[in-house]
Coordinates of C-alpha atoms and ligand atoms in Angstrom, one line a residue:
X134 CA 20.8 0.7 39.3
X135 CA 18.1 3.4 39.1
X136 CA 14.6 2.6 38.1
X137 CA 11.1 2.1 39.4
X138 CA 11.7 -1.6 40.2
X139 CA 14.4 -0.6 42.7
X140 CA 14.2 -0.3 46.4
X141 CA 17.0 1.7 48.0
X142 CA 19.0 1.4 44.8
X143 CA 18.9 -2.4 44.9
X144 CA 17.8 -4.1 41.7
X145 CA 14.9 -6.5 42.2
X146 CA 13.6 -9.2 40.0
X147 CA 9.9 -8.9 39.3
X148 CA 8.6 -12.3 40.4
X149 CA 5.1 -11.6 39.2
X150 CA 6.0 -11.4 35.5
X151 CA 7.1 -14.0 33.0
X152 CA 9.6 -13.0 30.3
X153 CA 8.7 -10.2 27.9
X154 CA 5.8 -8.9 29.9
X155 CA 5.3 -5.3 28.8
X156 CA 5.7 -2.8 31.6
X157 CA 4.2 0.0 29.5
X158 CA 1.2 0.1 27.2
X159 CA 2.4 0.8 23.7
X160 CA 0.6 3.8 22.2
X161 CA 0.7 4.0 18.5
X162 CA -0.9 6.5 16.1
X163 CA -1.2 5.5 12.4
X164 CA -1.9 8.1 9.7
X165 CA -4.2 6.7 7.1
X166 CA -6.4 3.7 6.8
X167 CA -5.5 2.8 3.2
X168 CA -4.1 -0.7 2.5
X169 CA -0.9 0.0 4.5
X170 CA -2.8 1.5 7.5
X171 CA -5.2 -1.5 7.6
X172 CA -2.3 -3.9 7.5
X173 CA -0.6 -2.1 10.4
X174 CA -3.8 -2.3 12.4
X175 CA -4.1 -6.0 11.6
X176 CA -0.5 -6.8 12.5
X177 CA -0.5 -4.8 15.7
X178 CA -3.7 -6.6 16.8
X179 CA -2.1 -9.9 15.9
X180 CA 1.3 -9.4 17.6
X181 CA 0.5 -7.1 20.6
X182 CA -2.0 -7.3 23.4
X183 CA -1.1 -4.4 25.5
X184 CA -1.4 -1.5 23.1
X185 CA -3.5 1.4 22.1
X186 CA -3.8 2.3 18.4
X187 CA -5.6 5.2 16.8
X188 CA -5.7 5.2 13.0
X189 CA -6.7 8.6 11.7
X190 CA -8.2 8.5 8.2
X191 CA -9.2 11.7 6.4
X192 CA -11.7 10.0 4.1
X193 CA -15.2 8.8 4.9
X194 CA -14.2 5.2 4.3
X195 CA -11.1 3.0 4.4
X196 CA -8.9 1.8 1.5
X197 CA -7.1 5.0 0.5
X198 CA -6.3 5.2 -3.1
X199 CA -8.9 2.6 -4.0
X200 CA -11.6 4.7 -2.2
X201 CA -10.4 7.9 -3.7
X202 CA -9.8 7.0 -7.4
X203 CA -13.2 6.5 -9.0
X204 CA -12.5 7.7 -12.6
X205 CA -14.1 5.6 -15.3
X206 CA -12.0 2.6 -16.1
X207 CA -10.1 2.7 -12.8
X208 CA -8.9 -0.8 -12.2
X209 CA -6.0 -2.8 -11.0
X210 CA -3.4 -3.2 -13.7
X211 CA -1.8 -6.2 -12.2
X212 CA -3.8 -9.4 -12.0
X213 CA -6.3 -9.3 -9.1
X214 CA -5.4 -12.7 -7.7
X215 CA -2.1 -11.1 -6.7
X216 CA -3.6 -7.9 -5.5
X217 CA -4.3 -9.3 -2.1
X218 CA -2.3 -9.7 1.1
X219 CA -0.1 -12.8 0.8
X220 CA -2.1 -14.4 3.6
X221 CA -5.6 -13.3 2.7
X222 CA -6.5 -14.6 -0.8
X223 CA -9.7 -13.8 -2.5
X224 CA -11.3 -16.4 -4.8
X225 CA -14.2 -14.5 -6.2
X226 CA -12.6 -11.7 -8.1
X227 CA -14.9 -10.8 -11.0
X228 CA -12.1 -10.6 -13.6
X229 CA -8.3 -10.7 -14.1
X230 CA -8.1 -6.9 -13.6
X231 CA -10.6 -5.9 -10.9
X232 CA -12.2 -2.5 -10.8
X233 CA -11.2 0.1 -8.1
X234 CA -14.6 -0.5 -6.5
X235 CA -14.0 -4.2 -6.1
X236 CA -10.5 -3.6 -4.7
X237 CA -12.0 -1.1 -2.3
X238 CA -14.5 -3.8 -1.2
X239 CA -11.6 -6.3 -0.7
X240 CA -9.8 -3.9 1.7
X241 CA -13.0 -2.8 3.4
X242 CA -13.9 -6.5 3.9
X243 CA -10.5 -7.2 5.3
X244 CA -11.1 -4.4 7.9
X245 CA -14.5 -5.8 8.7
X246 CA -13.4 -9.4 9.0
X247 CA -10.7 -8.5 11.5
X248 CA -12.7 -5.8 13.3
X249 CA -10.1 -3.2 12.6
X250 CA -12.8 -0.5 12.7
X251 CA -12.3 -0.3 16.4
X252 CA -9.0 1.5 15.9
X253 CA -10.0 3.8 13.0
X254 CA -11.4 7.3 13.2
X255 CA -12.8 8.2 9.8
X256 CA -12.9 11.8 8.6
X257 CA -10.0 12.7 10.8
X258 CA -7.2 14.3 9.0
X259 CA -3.8 14.6 10.6
X260 CA -2.5 18.1 10.0
X261 CA 0.7 18.1 12.0
X262 CA 3.0 16.1 14.3
X263 CA 5.7 17.3 16.7
X264 CA 8.3 15.3 18.5
X265 CA 8.5 16.0 22.3
X266 CA 12.0 15.0 23.4
X267 CA 11.4 15.3 27.1
X268 CA 8.3 13.1 27.0
X269 CA 9.7 10.9 24.2
X270 CA 6.3 11.1 22.5
X271 CA 4.8 12.5 19.3
X272 CA 2.0 15.1 19.7
X273 CA -0.3 14.9 16.8
X274 CA -2.9 17.4 15.6
X275 CA -6.0 16.2 13.8
X276 CA -8.8 18.0 12.1
X277 CA -12.3 16.6 12.3
X278 CA -14.0 16.3 8.9
X279 CA -14.3 19.6 7.2
X280 CA -14.8 21.4 10.5
X281 CA -12.3 23.6 12.2
X282 CA -12.4 21.3 15.3
X283 CA -8.9 20.2 16.2
X284 CA -8.2 17.2 18.3
X285 CA -4.8 16.5 19.9
X286 CA -3.4 13.0 20.5
X287 CA 0.0 11.7 21.6
X288 CA 1.8 8.4 21.1
X289 CA 5.1 6.7 21.6
X290 CA 5.3 5.7 18.0
X291 CA 4.0 7.5 14.9
X292 CA 3.4 5.4 11.8
X293 CA 2.8 7.4 8.6
X294 CA 0.8 5.2 6.2
X295 CA -0.5 8.2 4.3
X296 CA 0.3 6.8 0.8
X297 CA 2.7 7.6 -2.0
X298 CA 0.3 8.5 -4.9
X299 CA -2.2 10.2 -2.8
X300 CA -1.8 14.0 -3.0
X301 CA -3.2 14.8 -6.4
X302 CA -2.3 18.0 -8.0
X303 CA -3.4 20.3 -10.8
X304 CA -0.8 20.6 -13.7
X305 CA 1.3 23.7 -13.7
X306 CA -0.3 25.1 -16.8
X307 CA -0.8 28.9 -16.9
X308 CA -4.4 30.0 -17.0
X309 CA -5.9 26.7 -15.7
X310 CA -7.8 28.7 -13.1
X311 CA -9.5 30.7 -15.9
X312 CA -11.1 27.6 -17.5
X313 CA -14.9 28.0 -17.5
X314 CA -15.9 24.5 -18.4
X315 CA -15.9 21.6 -16.0
X316 CA -12.4 21.0 -14.7
X317 CA -11.8 17.5 -13.3
X318 CA -8.8 15.7 -11.9
X319 CA -8.6 11.9 -12.4
X320 CA -8.0 11.3 -8.7
X321 CA -11.0 13.5 -7.5
X322 CA -13.6 12.3 -10.0
X323 CA -17.1 13.9 -9.3
X324 CA -19.7 11.1 -8.7
X325 CA -22.3 12.9 -10.8
X326 CA -20.1 13.8 -13.8
X327 CA -22.1 13.0 -17.0
X328 CA -19.9 13.1 -20.1
X329 CA -22.6 12.0 -22.5
X330 CA -22.5 14.1 -25.7
X331 CA -19.8 16.4 -24.3
X332 CA -16.6 17.7 -25.9
X333 CA -13.9 16.5 -23.6
X334 CA -10.2 17.3 -23.3
X335 CA -7.9 14.7 -21.6
X336 CA -4.4 15.8 -20.4
X337 CA -1.9 13.0 -19.7
X338 CA -1.1 9.5 -20.9
X339 CA 0.1 8.0 -17.6
X340 CA -1.6 4.9 -16.1
X341 CA -4.7 7.0 -15.2
X342 CA -5.0 8.6 -18.6
X343 CA -4.7 5.4 -20.5
X344 CA -7.5 3.8 -18.4
X345 CA -9.8 6.8 -18.7
X346 CA -9.7 7.3 -22.5
X347 CA -11.1 3.9 -23.6
X348 CA -13.6 4.0 -20.8
X349 CA -15.2 7.3 -21.9
X350 CA -14.5 7.4 -25.6
X351 CA -17.9 5.9 -26.6
X352 CA -20.0 8.1 -24.5
X353 CA -18.5 11.5 -25.3
X354 CA -19.2 13.5 -28.5
X355 CA -15.6 14.4 -29.1
X356 CA -12.4 13.7 -27.2
X357 CA -9.1 15.5 -27.6
X358 CA -6.2 14.0 -25.8
X359 CA -3.1 16.2 -25.1
X360 CA 0.1 14.2 -25.0
X361 CA 3.3 15.8 -24.0
X362 CA 5.6 12.8 -24.2
X363 CA 5.6 9.3 -25.6
X364 CA 5.0 6.3 -23.4
X365 CA 5.3 2.6 -23.5
X366 CA 1.8 1.1 -23.6
X367 CA 2.4 -2.4 -22.2
X368 CA 0.5 -5.6 -22.8
X369 CA -1.4 -6.7 -19.6
X370 CA 1.1 -7.2 -16.8
X371 CA 0.4 -10.8 -16.3
X372 CA -2.7 -12.6 -17.7
X373 CA -4.8 -11.7 -20.7
X374 CA -8.0 -9.9 -19.7
X375 CA -10.7 -12.4 -18.7
X376 CA -14.0 -12.2 -16.8
X377 CA -14.2 -15.0 -14.3
X378 CA -17.4 -17.2 -14.4
X379 CA -19.1 -18.5 -11.4
X380 CA -17.6 -21.9 -12.2
X381 CA -14.1 -20.3 -12.2
X382 CA -14.7 -18.7 -8.8
X383 CA -16.1 -21.9 -7.4
X384 CA -13.1 -23.8 -8.6
X385 CA -10.7 -21.3 -7.0
X386 CA -12.6 -21.6 -3.7
X387 CA -12.9 -25.4 -3.8
X388 CA -9.2 -26.0 -4.1
X389 CA -7.0 -23.6 -2.1
X390 CA -3.9 -25.5 -3.1
X391 CA -4.6 -25.0 -6.8
X392 CA -5.5 -21.4 -6.1
X393 CA -2.2 -21.0 -4.3
X394 CA -0.3 -22.4 -7.4
X395 CA -2.2 -19.9 -9.6
X396 CA -1.3 -17.0 -7.2
X397 CA 2.3 -18.0 -7.0
X398 CA 2.5 -18.3 -10.8
X399 CA 1.3 -14.8 -11.3
X400 CA 3.4 -13.3 -8.5
X401 CA 6.5 -15.0 -10.0
X402 CA 5.7 -13.3 -13.3
X403 CA 5.4 -9.9 -11.6
X404 CA 8.6 -10.4 -9.6
X405 CA 10.5 -11.6 -12.7
X406 CA 9.9 -8.2 -14.4
X407 CA 12.5 -6.5 -12.3
X408 CA 15.4 -7.9 -14.3
X409 CA 14.5 -6.0 -17.4
X410 CA 15.0 -2.7 -15.5
X411 CA 18.7 -3.4 -15.0
X412 CA 21.2 -2.7 -17.8
X413 CA 23.1 -5.9 -16.9
X414 CA 20.1 -8.0 -17.9
X415 CA 20.6 -7.7 -21.6
X416 CA 17.0 -8.5 -22.5
X417 CA 16.0 -4.9 -23.0
X418 CA 16.6 -5.0 -26.8
X419 CA 14.4 -8.0 -27.2
X420 CA 11.7 -6.6 -24.9
X421 CA 11.8 -3.2 -26.7
X422 CA 11.3 -4.9 -30.1
X423 CA 8.3 -6.8 -28.8
X424 CA 6.8 -3.7 -27.3
X425 CA 7.4 -1.6 -30.3
X426 CA 6.0 -4.2 -32.7
X427 CA 2.9 -4.5 -30.6
X428 CA 2.4 -0.7 -30.5
X429 CA 3.0 -0.2 -34.2
X430 CA 0.6 -3.0 -35.0
X431 CA -2.1 -1.5 -32.7
X432 CA -1.5 2.0 -34.2
X433 CA -1.7 0.7 -37.8
X434 CA -5.0 2.3 -38.5
X435 CA -4.6 5.2 -41.0
X436 CA -6.0 7.6 -38.4
X437 CA -3.1 6.7 -36.0
X438 CA -0.3 5.3 -38.1
X439 CA 1.3 8.7 -38.7
X440 CA 1.9 9.3 -35.0
X441 CA 3.5 6.0 -34.2
X442 CA 6.9 7.7 -33.8
X443 CA 5.5 10.4 -31.6
X444 CA 4.0 7.9 -29.2
X445 CA 6.8 5.3 -29.1
X446 CA 9.6 6.3 -26.8
X447 CA 13.3 6.4 -27.5
X448 CA 14.1 5.5 -23.9
X449 CA 14.0 2.0 -22.6
X450 CA 10.9 0.0 -21.6
X451 CA 10.3 0.7 -17.9
X452 CA 12.1 4.0 -17.6
X453 CA 8.8 5.3 -16.4
X454 CA 6.1 3.1 -15.0
X455 CA 4.6 0.8 -17.6
X456 CA 1.0 1.6 -18.5
X457 CA -0.8 -1.5 -19.5
X458 CA -3.6 0.2 -21.4
X459 CA -6.1 -2.3 -22.4
X460 CA -7.8 -0.9 -25.5
X461 CA -6.0 2.5 -25.2
X462 CA -4.2 2.4 -28.5
X463 CA -7.2 1.0 -30.3
X464 CA -9.4 3.8 -28.9
X465 CA -7.0 6.5 -30.3
X466 CA -8.2 5.6 -33.8
X467 CA -11.9 6.1 -32.9
X468 CA -13.5 8.7 -35.2
X469 CA -14.4 11.0 -32.3
X470 CA -10.9 11.0 -30.8
X471 CA -8.1 13.5 -31.8
X472 CA -4.6 13.3 -30.5
X473 CA -2.6 16.5 -30.0
X474 CA 1.1 16.3 -29.3
X475 CA 3.2 18.9 -27.7
X476 CA 3.1 21.4 -24.9
X477 CA 0.0 23.2 -23.7
X478 CA 1.2 26.8 -23.4
X479 CA -1.9 28.0 -21.5
X480 CA -5.5 27.4 -20.8
X481 CA -8.2 29.9 -21.7
X482 CA -11.7 30.1 -20.5
X483 CA -12.6 27.8 -23.4
X484 CA -9.8 25.2 -23.5
X485 CA -6.2 24.4 -24.1
X486 CA -3.9 26.4 -26.4
X487 CA -0.8 24.6 -27.8
X488 CA 2.5 26.1 -28.7
X489 CA 1.3 26.2 -32.4
X490 CA -1.2 28.8 -31.2
X491 CA -4.2 26.5 -31.9
X492 CA -6.9 26.5 -29.3
X493 CA -9.0 23.4 -28.5
X494 CA -12.3 24.4 -26.8
X495 CA -13.9 21.8 -24.6
X496 CA -16.9 21.4 -22.3
X497 CA -14.9 19.3 -19.8
X498 CA -11.2 19.2 -19.2
X499 CA -9.8 16.1 -17.5
X500 CA -6.4 16.4 -15.9
X501 CA -4.9 12.9 -15.6
X502 CA -1.7 14.6 -14.6
X503 CA -0.6 12.8 -11.5
X504 CA 0.3 13.5 -7.9
X505 CA 2.7 15.4 -5.7
X506 CA 5.6 12.9 -5.7
X507 CA 8.1 14.9 -3.8
X508 CA 7.7 12.2 -1.1
X509 CA 7.6 15.0 1.5
X510 CA 4.9 14.8 4.2
X511 CA 1.9 16.9 3.4
X512 CA 1.8 18.5 6.8
X513 CA 4.6 19.6 9.3
X514 CA 6.4 16.7 10.9
X515 CA 8.7 18.4 13.4
X516 CA 11.4 16.1 14.6
X517 CA 14.5 16.6 16.8
X518 CA 15.8 20.2 17.2
X519 CA 12.6 21.6 15.6
X520 CA 13.5 20.3 12.1
X521 CA 10.5 19.9 9.8
X522 CA 10.9 16.8 7.6
X523 CA 9.4 18.8 4.7
X524 CA 12.3 21.2 5.0
X525 CA 14.9 18.5 5.5
X526 CA 13.7 16.8 2.3
X527 CA 13.2 20.0 0.4
X528 CA 15.9 19.1 -2.2
X529 CA 16.0 15.3 -1.9
X530 CA 14.0 12.8 0.2
X531 CA 16.6 10.8 2.0
X532 CA 15.2 7.8 3.8
X533 CA 16.5 4.6 5.3
X534 CA 15.4 1.4 3.6
X535 CA 12.2 3.2 2.5
X536 CA 10.7 3.8 5.9
X537 CA 12.7 6.0 8.3
X538 CA 14.4 9.4 8.5
X539 CA 17.3 10.4 10.8
X540 CA 16.3 12.9 13.4
X541 CA 12.7 11.7 13.5
X542 CA 12.7 9.2 16.4
X543 CA 9.9 6.7 16.8
X544 CA 8.6 7.7 13.3
X545 CA 8.2 5.1 10.5
X546 CA 6.6 5.4 7.1
X547 CA 5.1 2.8 4.8
X548 CA 6.0 3.4 1.1
X549 CA 8.5 6.1 2.0
X550 CA 11.3 7.2 -0.4
X551 CA 13.0 4.4 -2.3
X552 CA 10.6 1.6 -1.3
X553 CA 9.7 -1.2 -3.7
X554 CA 6.7 0.6 -5.4
X555 CA 7.6 -0.3 -9.0
X556 CA 10.0 -3.1 -8.5
X557 CA 7.7 -6.1 -8.5
X558 CA 4.8 -7.0 -6.2
X559 CA 3.8 -3.9 -4.2
X560 CA 1.7 -5.4 -1.5
X561 CA 4.4 -7.9 -0.6
X562 CA 6.8 -4.9 -0.1
X563 CA 4.3 -3.3 2.3
X564 CA 4.0 -6.5 4.2
X565 CA 7.8 -6.7 4.5
X566 CA 7.8 -3.1 5.9
X567 CA 5.1 -3.8 8.4
X568 CA 6.7 -7.1 9.6
X569 CA 9.8 -5.0 10.2
X570 CA 7.8 -2.5 12.2
X571 CA 6.4 -5.2 14.3
X572 CA 9.8 -6.6 15.2
X573 CA 11.1 -3.1 16.1
X574 CA 8.1 -2.2 18.1
X575 CA 8.1 -5.5 19.9
X576 CA 11.6 -4.9 21.2
X577 CA 10.7 -1.3 21.9
X578 CA 7.9 -2.3 24.2
X579 CA 9.3 -5.4 25.8
X580 CA 12.8 -4.1 26.5
X581 CA 11.6 -0.7 27.7
X582 CA 13.1 1.4 24.9
X583 CA 12.2 5.1 24.9
X584 CA 13.5 6.0 21.4
X585 CA 14.7 4.5 18.2
X586 CA 16.3 6.9 15.7
X587 CA 18.0 5.7 12.6
X588 CA 21.6 6.9 12.4
X589 CA 22.3 9.6 9.8
X590 CA 25.4 7.7 8.6
X591 CA 23.2 4.7 7.9
X592 CA 20.9 6.9 5.8
X593 CA 24.0 8.3 4.0
X594 CA 25.4 4.9 3.2
X595 CA 22.0 3.6 2.0
X596 CA 21.5 6.6 -0.3
X597 CA 25.1 6.3 -1.7
X598 CA 24.5 2.7 -2.5
X599 CA 21.1 3.4 -4.0
X600 CA 22.4 6.2 -6.2
X601 CA 25.3 4.1 -7.5
X602 CA 22.9 1.1 -8.1
X603 CA 20.5 3.3 -10.1
X604 CA 23.2 4.2 -12.6
X605 CA 22.8 0.6 -13.9
X606 CA 19.0 0.8 -14.4
X607 CA 16.8 2.1 -17.1
X608 CA 15.2 4.5 -14.6
X609 CA 18.0 7.1 -15.0
X610 CA 17.5 7.4 -18.7
X611 CA 16.0 10.7 -20.0
X612 CA 12.2 10.0 -19.5
X613 CA 10.2 12.3 -17.2
X614 CA 8.9 10.1 -14.4
X615 CA 7.4 10.4 -10.9
X616 CA 10.1 7.8 -10.0
X617 CA 12.4 10.8 -10.2
X618 CA 10.1 13.4 -8.7
X619 CA 8.5 14.2 -12.1
X620 CA 11.9 15.2 -13.5
X621 CA 13.8 13.9 -16.4
X622 CA 17.3 14.0 -14.9
X623 CA 16.5 13.9 -11.2
X624 CA 17.7 11.2 -8.8
X625 CA 15.5 8.1 -8.5
X626 CA 13.8 8.8 -5.2
X627 CA 10.7 6.5 -5.4
X628 CA 12.1 3.1 -6.2
X629 CA 14.1 0.5 -4.3
X630 CA 17.5 -0.5 -5.6
X631 CA 16.5 -4.1 -6.2
X632 CA 13.6 -6.3 -6.8
X633 CA 10.6 -6.7 -4.4
X634 CA 12.0 -10.1 -3.5
X635 CA 15.3 -8.5 -2.8
X636 CA 13.6 -6.0 -0.5
X637 CA 11.9 -8.8 1.5
X638 CA 15.3 -10.3 2.2
X639 CA 16.9 -6.9 2.9
X640 CA 14.5 -6.0 5.7
X641 CA 13.8 -9.4 7.1
X642 CA 16.2 -8.7 10.0
X643 CA 16.4 -5.4 11.9
X644 CA 19.9 -4.1 11.7
X645 CA 20.0 -2.6 15.2
X646 CA 23.5 -1.3 14.5
X647 CA 21.9 1.3 12.2
X648 CA 19.7 2.6 15.0
X649 CA 20.4 4.7 18.0
X650 CA 18.3 3.3 20.8
X651 CA 17.6 4.7 24.2
X652 CA 16.0 2.9 27.0
X653 CA 14.4 3.6 30.4
X654 CA 17.1 3.6 33.1
X655 CA 16.5 0.1 34.4
X656 CA 18.4 -3.1 34.3
X657 CA 18.4 -4.1 30.6
X658 CA 17.5 -7.6 31.5
X659 CA 14.5 -6.7 33.6
X660 CA 12.3 -8.2 30.8
X661 CA 13.6 -11.7 31.8
X662 CA 11.2 -11.5 34.7
X663 CA 10.4 -14.4 36.9
X664 CA 12.1 -17.1 34.9
X665 CA 8.9 -18.4 33.3
X666 CA 7.9 -18.2 29.7
X667 CA 4.8 -16.3 28.6
X668 CA 3.4 -19.4 26.8
X669 CA 3.4 -21.5 29.9
X670 CA 1.9 -18.8 32.1
X671 CA -0.7 -17.5 29.7
X672 CA -1.8 -20.4 27.5
X673 CA -0.7 -23.4 29.6
X674 CA 1.0 -24.8 26.5
X675 CA 4.2 -26.6 27.7
X676 CA 5.3 -28.2 24.4
X677 CA 4.2 -26.0 21.6
X678 CA 7.5 -26.3 19.8
X679 CA 7.2 -30.1 19.3
X680 CA 6.1 -30.9 15.8
X681 CA 6.4 -33.4 13.0
X682 CA 8.8 -31.5 10.7
X683 CA 11.1 -28.5 10.8
X684 CA 8.8 -25.8 9.4
X685 CA 10.9 -22.9 10.6
X686 CA 11.7 -20.3 7.9
X687 CA 14.7 -21.2 5.8
X688 CA 16.3 -19.4 2.9
X689 CA 14.6 -20.8 -0.3
X690 CA 18.0 -21.7 -1.9
X691 CA 19.0 -23.8 1.1
X692 CA 15.5 -25.3 1.3
X693 CA 15.8 -26.4 -2.3
X694 CA 19.0 -28.3 -1.4
X695 CA 17.2 -30.3 1.3
Ligands
NAP843 P1 1.5 10.1 -14.1 O1 2.0 8.7 -14.4 O2 2.4 11.0 -13.3 O3 1.1 10.7 -15.5 C1 0.8 12.1 -15.5 C2 0.5 12.4 -17.0 O4 0.1 13.8 -17.0 C3 1.8 12.3 -17.9 O5 1.4 11.8 -19.1 C4 2.3 13.7 -17.9 O6 3.0 14.0 -19.1 C5 1.0 14.5 -17.9 N1 1.2 15.8 -17.5 C6 1.5 16.3 -16.3 N2 1.6 17.6 -16.2 C7 1.3 18.0 -17.5 C8 1.3 19.3 -18.1 N3 1.6 20.4 -17.5 N4 1.0 19.3 -19.5 C9 0.8 18.2 -20.2 N5 0.8 17.0 -19.6 C10 1.1 16.9 -18.3 O7 0.1 10.0 -13.3 P2 -1.0 8.9 -13.3 O8 -1.4 8.5 -14.7 O9 -2.1 9.4 -12.4 O10 -0.3 7.7 -12.6 C11 0.5 7.8 -11.5 C12 0.8 6.5 -10.9 O11 -0.4 6.0 -10.2 C13 1.1 5.4 -11.9 O12 2.4 5.4 -12.4 C14 0.8 4.1 -11.1 O13 1.8 3.8 -10.3 C15 -0.4 4.6 -10.3 N6 -1.7 4.2 -11.0 C16 -1.9 2.8 -10.9 C17 -3.0 2.4 -11.6 C18 -3.4 0.9 -11.5 O14 -4.1 0.4 -12.2 N7 -2.8 0.1 -10.6 C19 -3.9 3.2 -12.3 C20 -3.6 4.6 -12.3 C21 -2.4 5.0 -11.6 P3 4.6 13.6 -19.2 O15 4.6 12.2 -19.6 O16 5.0 14.5 -20.3 O17 5.2 13.9 -17.9

């Protein structure tokens, strides 16, 4: 047997090391310190002790989307008590739907509590990554702040936690560049923008647009909202809006078990929503009627009643992401709000021109028009044989279980294509991904692997299953949605073929048969070491597994039978 623990070709047991002692420091680079990047740092810190981690974050602060999105009204649209890590509750949320600022504080506080800042380099933007086959490493290029200074770094494993709704883009409307007023994108809101007394145009009625409109309506002089397509305005996704009093917060903090019951109740509601997206469920008719009645009732004002039909979709509830617009429909009937339906043909120096030829001059034009949702990396990611992932995914992003791509060894993504981003609880899905990464990286380090690369046929089988599954969902109906790369008839590339709960079960175990693994040329059992356990050697605990009940993980169905 060859290897560096050999003497004259003879294999030798390493009698200094207990089982699973790493023989090599694990070097990881993580792109982004948003929620996912912070979770990665937390979990690596928790599960590894011989590792080096550099998290490169382009922004001045952590928390990603919740740092970047500062538009008026920006808030969580699922109940805050479930917008936390499963293991890190927060009892002092100010209201049922916390503001972006408060969510930013939660994630920044999480980073501080676990001292994750030691891994994070702020204002460092990754601009390229190249796989080096000979060294079995990624070489990563990073730009410092807004300078031209480039830094290079290398790692065994590259984790892309760059976010899915992160690369905002201007709408493709001819003439936008000629606009002479103040042009704003919802995801790049200028801190000092004062809309008082201004004539404002708002393009888009997605989740951002429906939060912005009621938040600015009262302060602007006039507001014209340009709506291209109808959308389902949902009731709050969970609880009715409520500000929590100090007494509420104190009671959440005083009784963690009661708080847990509350959190589980809300999470159950969110996770139950998935069923309505499937055609087999049969509840769509009932849900549609309830949604439609609610919208018609909220649009019953004479100023808005005539466009009920233009605003209520023909496609099913959930075809595109539900927008729970608290006060949105009510705001449309405000005397200073005008709603203009149809396509904007072009933008002039003064404002938007519709296909009717009518021009709408504005002082400020707000584009709540969404993000680049091609799911391709924003920078070159050059894998095996010099293939750029952006090129490979030019026509269709084809990933494995929402986190890996064939031909890109030692590269994993959080919230990659077909992950559970709209299938139920989102943060729980990210946790499931990162738990998977931990298992894979643990084996990688302890068993001296050099590469893990998902097999192309595993990707093909997954994509085939996913595409067949999607035919039985409302997502493939004829709505335009970022779930389908902003197309009407495209493949569903953003969502997981199942519920978030389904995802948690699907990725609980690593299917090593789907991965091509290579290892250092050593005896594969070298990790068994000197016959001692790590626990006895390092903590002195000789009976840690003795306990009063069997608290090992068990399938909930089997648990219920006990
Ligand atoms: P979006 O859902 O992609 O909506 C973009 C809007 O802009 C749509 O109404 C679209 O019209 C319109 N639009 C785009 N190009 C246009 C053009 N050329 N002319 C006219 N209209 C145009 O983007 P978003 O509202 O920023 O939301 C994106 C996602 O971010 C959400 O689905 C959600 O997942 C997330 N988000 C979450 C929250 C939260 O509270 N948790 C808040 C905001 C956003 P069409 O409908 O005709 O395509």
